[in-house]
Coordinates of C-alpha atoms and ligand atoms in Angstrom, one line a residue:
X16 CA 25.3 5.6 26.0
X17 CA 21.8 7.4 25.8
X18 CA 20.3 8.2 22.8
X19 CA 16.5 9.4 21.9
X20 CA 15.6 7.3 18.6
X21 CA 12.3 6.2 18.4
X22 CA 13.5 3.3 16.6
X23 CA 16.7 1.1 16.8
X24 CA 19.3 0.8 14.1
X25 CA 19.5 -2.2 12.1
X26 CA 21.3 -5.1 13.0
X27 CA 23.5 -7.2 10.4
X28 CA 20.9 -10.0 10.5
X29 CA 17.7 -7.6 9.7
X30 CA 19.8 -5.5 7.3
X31 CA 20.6 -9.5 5.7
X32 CA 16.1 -10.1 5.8
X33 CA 15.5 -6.5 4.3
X34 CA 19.2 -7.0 1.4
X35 CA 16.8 -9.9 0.3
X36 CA 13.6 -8.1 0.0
X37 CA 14.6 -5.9 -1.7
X38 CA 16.3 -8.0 -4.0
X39 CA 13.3 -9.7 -4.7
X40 CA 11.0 -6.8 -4.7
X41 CA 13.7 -5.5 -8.0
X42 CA 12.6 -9.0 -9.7
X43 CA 9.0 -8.2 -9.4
X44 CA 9.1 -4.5 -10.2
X45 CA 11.6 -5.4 -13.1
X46 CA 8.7 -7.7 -14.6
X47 CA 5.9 -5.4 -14.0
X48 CA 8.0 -2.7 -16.2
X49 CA 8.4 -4.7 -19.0
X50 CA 4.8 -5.6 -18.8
X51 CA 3.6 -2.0 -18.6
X52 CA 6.3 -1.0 -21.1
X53 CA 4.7 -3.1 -23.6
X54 CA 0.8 -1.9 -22.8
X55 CA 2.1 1.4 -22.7
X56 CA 3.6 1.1 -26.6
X57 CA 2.1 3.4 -29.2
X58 CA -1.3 2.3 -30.2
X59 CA -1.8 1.8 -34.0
X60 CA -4.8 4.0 -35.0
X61 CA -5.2 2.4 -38.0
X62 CA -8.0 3.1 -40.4
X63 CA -9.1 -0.6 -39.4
X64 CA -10.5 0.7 -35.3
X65 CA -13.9 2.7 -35.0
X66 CA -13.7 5.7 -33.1
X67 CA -14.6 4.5 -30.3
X68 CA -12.3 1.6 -30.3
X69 CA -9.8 4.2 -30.8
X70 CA -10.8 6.3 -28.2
X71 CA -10.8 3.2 -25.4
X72 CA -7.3 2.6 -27.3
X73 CA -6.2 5.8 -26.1
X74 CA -7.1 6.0 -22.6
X75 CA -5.9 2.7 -21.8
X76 CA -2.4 3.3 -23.3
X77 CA -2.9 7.2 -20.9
X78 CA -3.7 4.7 -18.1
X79 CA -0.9 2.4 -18.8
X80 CA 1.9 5.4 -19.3
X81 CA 0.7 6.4 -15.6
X82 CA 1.2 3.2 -14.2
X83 CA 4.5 2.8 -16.1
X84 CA 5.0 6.3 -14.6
X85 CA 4.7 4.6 -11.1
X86 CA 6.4 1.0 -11.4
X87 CA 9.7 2.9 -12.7
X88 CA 9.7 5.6 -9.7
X89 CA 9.1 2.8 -7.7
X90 CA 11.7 1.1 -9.1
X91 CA 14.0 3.9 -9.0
X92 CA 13.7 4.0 -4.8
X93 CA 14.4 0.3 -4.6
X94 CA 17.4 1.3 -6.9
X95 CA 18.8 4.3 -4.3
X96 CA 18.0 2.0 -1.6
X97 CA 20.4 -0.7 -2.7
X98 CA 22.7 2.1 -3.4
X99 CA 22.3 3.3 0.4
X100 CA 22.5 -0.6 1.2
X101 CA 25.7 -0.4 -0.5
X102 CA 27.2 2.9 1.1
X103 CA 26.4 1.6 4.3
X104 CA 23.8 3.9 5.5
X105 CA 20.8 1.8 4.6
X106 CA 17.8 1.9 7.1
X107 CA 18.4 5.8 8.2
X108 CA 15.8 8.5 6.5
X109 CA 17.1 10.3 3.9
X110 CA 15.9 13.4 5.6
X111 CA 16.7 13.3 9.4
X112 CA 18.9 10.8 9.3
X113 CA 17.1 8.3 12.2
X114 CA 16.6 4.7 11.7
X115 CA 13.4 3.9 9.8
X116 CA 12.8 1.1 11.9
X117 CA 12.9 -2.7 11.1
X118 CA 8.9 -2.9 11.2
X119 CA 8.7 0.3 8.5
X120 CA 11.5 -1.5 6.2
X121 CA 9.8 -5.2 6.5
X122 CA 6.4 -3.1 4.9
X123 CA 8.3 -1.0 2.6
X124 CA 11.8 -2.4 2.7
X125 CA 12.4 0.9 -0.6
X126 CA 11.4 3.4 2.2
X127 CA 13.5 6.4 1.9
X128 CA 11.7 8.2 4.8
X129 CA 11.7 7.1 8.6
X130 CA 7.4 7.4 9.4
X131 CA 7.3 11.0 11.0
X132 CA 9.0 12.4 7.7
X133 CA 6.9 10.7 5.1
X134 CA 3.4 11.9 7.3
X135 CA 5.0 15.7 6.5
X136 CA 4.1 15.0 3.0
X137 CA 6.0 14.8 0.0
X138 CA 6.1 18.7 -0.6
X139 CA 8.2 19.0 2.8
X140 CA 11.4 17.3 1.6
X141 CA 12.2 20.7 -0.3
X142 CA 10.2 22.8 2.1
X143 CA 12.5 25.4 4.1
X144 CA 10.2 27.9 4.6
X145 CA 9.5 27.2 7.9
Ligands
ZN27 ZN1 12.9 11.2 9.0

């Protein structure tokens, strides 16, 4: 049996290591969102602010909408990763299809891409021009 990866598939005992980080990293991302949820509320621009209160109210509650932004697409990966965890194909890249690598996963156990496909940026997923 011969084959070329760079990296070796998982085995049942590092897919056991990474089923448990990511567990854990859900927790954590699952409190951050309801933390940024609640920064990222509505401000009440009351008659009772100054302008520039109201101005700092704004950009914080911009600031807090990106970072909400983030935490749930974060939150969304470790979600399809379980799914993949799930379906049994856990641990390949989404795009080529080679194992991620046990190192990668540890770092990032949410990774959907092995190293060489997230370096091509995240335009190339969709790119197939070339
Ligand atoms: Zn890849």
């Amino acid at each position: 049996m011969s084959d070329d990866h760079l990296e070796d598939d998982l085995t049942s005992e590092q897919i056991g290591v990474l089923t448990e980080h990511l567990e854990k990293l859900r927790e954590e991302i699952q409190d951050s969102l309801a933390a940024a949820r609640e920064e990222a509320k509505p401000v009440d621009l009351g008659l009772s602010i100054g302008r520039i209160t109201r101005v700092d109210a704004l950009q914080q509650q911009q600031m807090a909408a990106a970072r909400l932004r983030r935490i749930e697409s974060r939150l969304a990966q470790v979600r399809a990763a379980e799914a993949r965890l799930s379906s049994g194909n856990y641990g390949e890249c989404v795009r080529c299809e080679l194992p991620i690598g046990f190192a990668r996963l540890q770092a990032r156990p949410e990774a959907p891409f092995c190293a060489r496909c997230q370096d091509s940026g995240p335009g190339a997923t969709a790119g197939s021009r070339r």
